[in-house]
């Protein structure tokens, strides 16, 4: 059996794990950071929690005899990606990454590009606005510095403790979010600005398309830099790279 560790937390990570686990010669473990309180069932053995940085992950790779590390984390998990690349180097283990393409603006989009969530809060301006925060719960606290706005805050898990904002509505929901539903949500709450990360993919693109249709500004947080390692854009492409590294038993004529 060939041991493979997938650093996950994304839909693609779960899909990839299932695809690789279908091979009898691969033993796949999926690692989750533990930031989501009720993660979706993954279908393969799951490890929850951190490793203790790059050195801890490298030790884990050696101890478990892992033959391949796959970074399929969220595009904004830059520190985890950096630690993964360094751990693979220290352990002498090959690494592959799943790099979901980011969204690109098209005609009709009103994007304001910023480099951080704090910069996004500033970019909203001083005049009160009705803002849809679609960045998750972990960095929502940055908007306490812009308390003059009215906020609709959506996250998978509750924002706890609640933010020190005089006017905030909290919405718990897990994607995918179709465009029609997103448009109805934006209209219901009179939203005139959206703060989003450029996550890419189809599951959360609905709000971007809805904003375009309604002429709503999107404050888009650019992606952070990640290590330059061998990568693929889709689950199928990455699975093909794994097949190239570890030829399936059936193809060996065994």
mmCIF file of C-alpha atoms in Angstrom:
data_model
loop_
_atom_site.group_PDB
_atom_site.id
_atom_site.type_symbol
_atom_site.label_atom_id
_atom_site.label_comp_id
_atom_site.label_asym_id
_atom_site.label_seq_id
_atom_site.Cartn_x
_atom_site.Cartn_y
_atom_site.Cartn_z
ATOM 1 C CA UNK A 1 0.000 0.000 0.000
ATOM 2 C CA UNK A 2 1.183 3.495 -0.860
ATOM 3 C CA UNK A 3 0.391 6.083 1.833
ATOM 4 C CA UNK A 4 -0.921 9.446 0.611
ATOM 5 C CA UNK A 5 -1.734 12.408 2.841
ATOM 6 C CA UNK A 6 -4.141 15.034 1.526
ATOM 7 C CA UNK A 7 -4.316 18.386 3.289
ATOM 8 C CA UNK A 8 -7.972 19.222 2.782
ATOM 9 C CA UNK A 9 -10.848 21.418 3.801
ATOM 10 C CA UNK A 10 -12.199 21.955 0.285
ATOM 11 C CA UNK A 11 -14.802 20.159 -1.806
ATOM 12 C CA UNK A 12 -12.089 19.189 -4.269
ATOM 13 C CA UNK A 13 -10.018 17.604 -1.499
ATOM 14 C CA UNK A 14 -12.944 15.371 -0.553
ATOM 15 C CA UNK A 15 -13.577 14.467 -4.198
ATOM 16 C CA UNK A 16 -9.917 13.703 -4.793
ATOM 17 C CA UNK A 17 -9.704 11.556 -1.673
ATOM 18 C CA UNK A 18 -12.665 9.499 -2.863
ATOM 19 C CA UNK A 19 -11.220 9.120 -6.337
ATOM 20 C CA UNK A 20 -7.821 7.965 -5.087
ATOM 21 C CA UNK A 21 -9.284 5.727 -2.372
ATOM 22 C CA UNK A 22 -11.027 3.718 -5.095
ATOM 23 C CA UNK A 23 -7.597 2.300 -5.928
ATOM 24 C CA UNK A 24 -6.832 -0.745 -3.794
ATOM 25 C CA UNK A 25 -3.110 0.007 -3.785
ATOM 26 C CA UNK A 26 -3.432 3.474 -2.233
ATOM 27 C CA UNK A 27 -4.036 4.258 1.445
ATOM 28 C CA UNK A 28 -5.436 7.791 1.602
ATOM 29 C CA UNK A 29 -5.675 9.942 4.729
ATOM 30 C CA UNK A 30 -7.381 13.318 4.641
ATOM 31 C CA UNK A 31 -6.190 15.988 7.070
ATOM 32 C CA UNK A 32 -8.542 18.744 8.242
ATOM 33 C CA UNK A 33 -7.450 21.762 10.248
ATOM 34 C CA UNK A 34 -10.495 21.444 12.508
ATOM 35 C CA UNK A 35 -11.763 24.984 11.924
ATOM 36 C CA UNK A 36 -15.204 23.786 10.794
ATOM 37 C CA UNK A 37 -17.311 22.485 13.652
ATOM 38 C CA UNK A 38 -19.374 19.998 11.614
ATOM 39 C CA UNK A 39 -17.431 19.001 8.507
ATOM 40 C CA UNK A 40 -19.091 16.990 5.752
ATOM 41 C CA UNK A 41 -18.373 13.257 5.853
ATOM 42 C CA UNK A 42 -15.189 12.665 3.872
ATOM 43 C CA UNK A 43 -15.398 8.975 2.960
ATOM 44 C CA UNK A 44 -11.781 8.196 3.923
ATOM 45 C CA UNK A 45 -9.817 8.131 7.210
ATOM 46 C CA UNK A 46 -9.590 11.681 8.567
ATOM 47 C CA UNK A 47 -7.005 13.332 10.774
ATOM 48 C CA UNK A 48 -8.127 16.540 12.505
ATOM 49 C CA UNK A 49 -5.848 19.243 13.878
ATOM 50 C CA UNK A 50 -2.515 20.869 13.169
ATOM 51 C CA UNK A 51 0.894 19.236 12.926
ATOM 52 C CA UNK A 52 3.016 21.850 14.657
ATOM 53 C CA UNK A 53 4.271 23.705 11.615
ATOM 54 C CA UNK A 54 6.497 22.458 8.822
ATOM 55 C CA UNK A 55 8.803 20.529 11.147
ATOM 56 C CA UNK A 56 5.893 18.692 12.770
ATOM 57 C CA UNK A 57 4.375 17.822 9.412
ATOM 58 C CA UNK A 58 7.734 16.584 8.137
ATOM 59 C CA UNK A 59 8.025 14.326 11.181
ATOM 60 C CA UNK A 60 4.518 12.985 10.568
ATOM 61 C CA UNK A 61 5.341 12.215 6.926
ATOM 62 C CA UNK A 62 8.422 10.252 7.976
ATOM 63 C CA UNK A 63 6.709 8.420 10.848
ATOM 64 C CA UNK A 64 3.801 7.287 8.673
ATOM 65 C CA UNK A 65 5.890 6.384 5.647
ATOM 66 C CA UNK A 66 3.896 8.790 3.514
ATOM 67 C CA UNK A 67 4.930 8.547 -0.145
ATOM 68 C CA UNK A 68 3.077 11.639 -1.412
ATOM 69 C CA UNK A 69 1.765 14.849 0.128
ATOM 70 C CA UNK A 70 -1.108 16.629 -1.628
ATOM 71 C CA UNK A 71 -1.966 20.222 -0.783
ATOM 72 C CA UNK A 72 -5.668 20.624 -1.546
ATOM 73 C CA UNK A 73 -6.324 23.386 0.972
ATOM 74 C CA UNK A 74 -8.260 26.599 0.410
ATOM 75 C CA UNK A 75 -6.583 29.142 -1.889
ATOM 76 C CA UNK A 76 -6.226 31.502 1.109
ATOM 77 C CA UNK A 77 -4.554 28.947 3.398
ATOM 78 C CA UNK A 78 -1.162 30.380 2.438
ATOM 79 C CA UNK A 79 0.622 29.466 5.659
ATOM 80 C CA UNK A 80 -0.493 25.847 5.458
ATOM 81 C CA UNK A 81 0.633 25.673 1.833
ATOM 82 C CA UNK A 82 4.017 27.139 2.745
ATOM 83 C CA UNK A 83 4.418 24.669 5.609
ATOM 84 C CA UNK A 84 3.417 21.796 3.324
ATOM 85 C CA UNK A 85 6.061 22.674 0.735
ATOM 86 C CA UNK A 86 8.760 23.017 3.398
ATOM 87 C CA UNK A 87 7.716 19.789 5.149
ATOM 88 C CA UNK A 88 7.845 17.870 1.881
ATOM 89 C CA UNK A 89 11.355 19.217 1.303
ATOM 90 C CA UNK A 90 12.504 18.281 4.796
ATOM 91 C CA UNK A 91 11.009 14.787 4.584
ATOM 92 C CA UNK A 92 12.150 14.149 1.013
ATOM 93 C CA UNK A 93 8.561 13.437 -0.041
ATOM 94 C CA UNK A 94 7.065 14.581 -3.361
ATOM 95 C CA UNK A 95 4.290 17.151 -3.174
ATOM 96 C CA UNK A 96 1.437 17.997 -5.541
ATOM 97 C CA UNK A 97 -1.018 20.864 -5.156
ATOM 98 C CA UNK A 98 -4.563 21.384 -6.308
ATOM 99 C CA UNK A 99 -4.758 25.024 -7.396
ATOM 100 C CA UNK A 100 -8.324 25.999 -8.223
ATOM 101 C CA UNK A 101 -8.306 28.867 -10.765
ATOM 102 C CA UNK A 102 -9.500 32.223 -9.453
ATOM 103 C CA UNK A 103 -12.441 34.122 -10.889
ATOM 104 C CA UNK A 104 -11.792 36.701 -13.565
ATOM 105 C CA UNK A 105 -13.838 39.912 -13.926
ATOM 106 C CA UNK A 106 -16.084 40.106 -16.984
ATOM 107 C CA UNK A 107 -18.116 42.902 -18.568
ATOM 108 C CA UNK A 108 -20.532 44.353 -16.026
ATOM 109 C CA UNK A 109 -18.527 43.450 -12.940
ATOM 110 C CA UNK A 110 -17.714 46.260 -10.503
ATOM 111 C CA UNK A 111 -14.693 44.906 -8.660
ATOM 112 C CA UNK A 112 -12.467 46.833 -6.289
ATOM 113 C CA UNK A 113 -9.312 44.764 -5.714
ATOM 114 C CA UNK A 114 -7.600 44.830 -2.316
ATOM 115 C CA UNK A 115 -4.769 42.860 -0.745
ATOM 116 C CA UNK A 116 -6.237 42.079 2.671
ATOM 117 C CA UNK A 117 -9.455 41.900 4.656
ATOM 118 C CA UNK A 118 -8.385 44.975 6.640
ATOM 119 C CA UNK A 119 -7.941 46.860 3.378
ATOM 120 C CA UNK A 120 -11.386 45.681 2.307
ATOM 121 C CA UNK A 121 -12.932 47.227 5.427
ATOM 122 C CA UNK A 122 -11.269 50.534 4.591
ATOM 123 C CA UNK A 123 -12.327 50.325 0.938
ATOM 124 C CA UNK A 124 -15.991 50.386 1.961
ATOM 125 C CA UNK A 125 -15.589 54.113 2.656
ATOM 126 C CA UNK A 126 -16.887 56.309 5.432
ATOM 127 C CA UNK A 127 -20.544 56.665 4.395
ATOM 128 C CA UNK A 128 -22.811 53.923 5.807
ATOM 129 C CA UNK A 129 -23.466 51.066 3.393
ATOM 130 C CA UNK A 130 -25.333 47.776 3.439
ATOM 131 C CA UNK A 131 -22.585 45.184 3.202
ATOM 132 C CA UNK A 132 -22.680 41.444 2.582
ATOM 133 C CA UNK A 133 -19.642 39.824 4.213
ATOM 134 C CA UNK A 134 -18.945 36.547 2.432
ATOM 135 C CA UNK A 135 -15.459 35.837 3.771
ATOM 136 C CA UNK A 136 -16.261 33.322 6.501
ATOM 137 C CA UNK A 137 -16.029 33.928 10.239
ATOM 138 C CA UNK A 138 -12.324 33.903 11.001
ATOM 139 C CA UNK A 139 -11.479 37.370 9.677
ATOM 140 C CA UNK A 140 -14.834 39.064 10.144
ATOM 141 C CA UNK A 141 -13.481 40.916 13.173
ATOM 142 C CA UNK A 142 -11.572 43.275 10.867
ATOM 143 C CA UNK A 143 -14.859 45.031 10.104
ATOM 144 C CA UNK A 144 -15.309 46.193 13.684
ATOM 145 C CA UNK A 145 -13.074 49.051 12.529
ATOM 146 C CA UNK A 146 -15.815 50.066 10.088
ATOM 147 C CA UNK A 147 -18.813 49.918 12.414
ATOM 148 C CA UNK A 148 -20.806 52.598 10.554
ATOM 149 C CA UNK A 149 -21.981 50.034 8.002
ATOM 150 C CA UNK A 150 -24.902 47.613 8.167
ATOM 151 C CA UNK A 151 -23.672 44.027 7.807
ATOM 152 C CA UNK A 152 -25.066 40.710 6.638
ATOM 153 C CA UNK A 153 -22.468 38.132 7.705
ATOM 154 C CA UNK A 154 -22.626 34.609 6.306
ATOM 155 C CA UNK A 155 -20.552 31.719 7.615
ATOM 156 C CA UNK A 156 -20.677 27.943 7.953
ATOM 157 C CA UNK A 157 -20.126 28.115 11.717
ATOM 158 C CA UNK A 158 -21.308 30.821 14.145
ATOM 159 C CA UNK A 159 -19.243 33.959 14.642
ATOM 160 C CA UNK A 160 -18.434 33.718 18.339
ATOM 161 C CA UNK A 161 -18.248 35.957 20.171
ATOM 162 C CA UNK A 162 -20.508 38.235 18.181
ATOM 163 C CA UNK A 163 -18.771 41.258 16.712
ATOM 164 C CA UNK A 164 -18.990 44.656 18.372
ATOM 165 C CA UNK A 165 -21.082 46.041 15.541
ATOM 166 C CA UNK A 166 -24.294 47.999 16.179
ATOM 167 C CA UNK A 167 -26.072 46.560 13.120
ATOM 168 C CA UNK A 168 -25.201 43.030 12.028
ATOM 169 C CA UNK A 169 -27.287 40.084 10.868
ATOM 170 C CA UNK A 170 -25.694 36.633 11.082
ATOM 171 C CA UNK A 171 -26.590 33.951 8.567
ATOM 172 C CA UNK A 172 -25.458 30.333 8.898
ATOM 173 C CA UNK A 173 -25.312 28.497 5.590
ATOM 174 C CA UNK A 174 -23.165 26.076 3.628
ATOM 175 C CA UNK A 175 -22.793 26.304 -0.155
ATOM 176 C CA UNK A 176 -23.289 25.808 -2.994
ATOM 177 C CA UNK A 177 -25.204 29.080 -3.453
ATOM 178 C CA UNK A 178 -27.062 29.367 -6.795
ATOM 179 C CA UNK A 179 -27.213 32.766 -8.479
ATOM 180 C CA UNK A 180 -31.001 33.026 -8.219
ATOM 181 C CA UNK A 181 -30.918 32.506 -4.452
ATOM 182 C CA UNK A 182 -28.017 34.906 -4.039
ATOM 183 C CA UNK A 183 -29.826 37.585 -6.004
ATOM 184 C CA UNK A 184 -32.917 37.173 -3.825
ATOM 185 C CA UNK A 185 -30.761 37.443 -0.695
ATOM 186 C CA UNK A 186 -29.041 40.615 -1.906
ATOM 187 C CA UNK A 187 -32.339 42.234 -2.848
ATOM 188 C CA UNK A 188 -34.030 41.234 0.410
ATOM 189 C CA UNK A 189 -31.340 42.938 2.484
ATOM 190 C CA UNK A 190 -30.799 45.909 0.174
ATOM 191 C CA UNK A 191 -27.096 45.075 -0.193
ATOM 192 C CA UNK A 192 -24.984 47.658 -2.042
ATOM 193 C CA UNK A 193 -21.509 46.154 -1.457
ATOM 194 C CA UNK A 194 -20.129 42.631 -1.179
ATOM 195 C CA UNK A 195 -16.830 41.689 0.414
ATOM 196 C CA UNK A 196 -15.488 38.436 -1.010
ATOM 197 C CA UNK A 197 -12.338 36.423 -1.395
ATOM 198 C CA UNK A 198 -11.464 35.180 -4.860
ATOM 199 C CA UNK A 199 -12.116 31.557 -3.989
ATOM 200 C CA UNK A 200 -12.741 30.394 -7.527
ATOM 201 C CA UNK A 201 -14.969 27.471 -8.457
ATOM 202 C CA UNK A 202 -18.691 27.305 -9.051
ATOM 203 C CA UNK A 203 -20.045 26.684 -5.537
ATOM 204 C CA UNK A 204 -19.833 30.321 -4.377
ATOM 205 C CA UNK A 205 -19.753 32.157 -7.703
ATOM 206 C CA UNK A 206 -23.494 32.838 -7.503
ATOM 207 C CA UNK A 207 -23.002 35.996 -5.450
ATOM 208 C CA UNK A 208 -20.553 37.371 -8.022
ATOM 209 C CA UNK A 209 -22.962 36.768 -10.882
ATOM 210 C CA UNK A 210 -25.847 38.207 -8.846
ATOM 211 C CA UNK A 211 -23.798 41.303 -7.999
ATOM 212 C CA UNK A 212 -23.089 41.815 -11.695
ATOM 213 C CA UNK A 213 -26.784 41.562 -12.555
ATOM 214 C CA UNK A 214 -27.731 44.051 -9.841
ATOM 215 C CA UNK A 215 -24.837 46.467 -10.413
ATOM 216 C CA UNK A 216 -23.443 45.894 -6.902
ATOM 217 C CA UNK A 217 -19.803 46.633 -6.095
ATOM 218 C CA UNK A 218 -17.649 43.687 -5.025
ATOM 219 C CA UNK A 219 -14.648 44.371 -2.796
ATOM 220 C CA UNK A 220 -12.464 41.444 -3.882
ATOM 221 C CA UNK A 221 -9.569 40.323 -1.692
ATOM 222 C CA UNK A 222 -6.716 39.120 -3.884
ATOM 223 C CA UNK A 223 -5.222 35.704 -3.330
ATOM 224 C CA UNK A 224 -2.033 35.399 -1.307
ATOM 225 C CA UNK A 225 1.160 34.019 -2.807
ATOM 226 C CA UNK A 226 1.665 30.255 -2.491
ATOM 227 C CA UNK A 227 4.711 28.043 -3.105
ATOM 228 C CA UNK A 228 5.553 27.076 -6.663
ATOM 229 C CA UNK A 229 5.106 23.301 -6.625
ATOM 230 C CA UNK A 230 3.822 20.836 -9.201
ATOM 231 C CA UNK A 231 0.090 21.473 -9.436
ATOM 232 C CA UNK A 232 -3.149 20.864 -11.303
ATOM 233 C CA UNK A 233 -6.363 22.861 -11.619
ATOM 234 C CA UNK A 234 -8.887 20.027 -11.376
ATOM 235 C CA UNK A 235 -9.420 16.818 -9.446
ATOM 236 C CA UNK A 236 -9.125 14.701 -12.600
ATOM 237 C CA UNK A 237 -5.877 16.394 -13.625
ATOM 238 C CA UNK A 238 -4.349 15.870 -10.213
ATOM 239 C CA UNK A 239 -5.506 12.246 -10.081
ATOM 240 C CA UNK A 240 -3.775 11.729 -13.428
ATOM 241 C CA UNK A 241 -0.549 13.097 -11.926
ATOM 242 C CA UNK A 242 -0.876 10.601 -9.075
ATOM 243 C CA UNK A 243 -1.395 7.805 -11.588
ATOM 244 C CA UNK A 244 1.776 8.941 -13.326
ATOM 245 C CA UNK A 245 3.707 8.734 -10.046
ATOM 246 C CA UNK A 246 2.193 5.441 -8.923
ATOM 247 C CA UNK A 247 1.100 3.353 -11.881
ATOM 248 C CA UNK A 248 -2.170 1.550 -11.083
ATOM 249 C CA UNK A 249 -1.760 -2.173 -10.401
ATOM 250 C CA UNK A 250 -4.170 -3.057 -13.221
ATOM 251 C CA UNK A 251 -1.889 -1.337 -15.733
ATOM 252 C CA UNK A 252 1.107 -3.362 -14.600
ATOM 253 C CA UNK A 253 -0.588 -6.605 -15.647
ATOM 254 C CA UNK A 254 -0.457 -7.949 -12.102
#
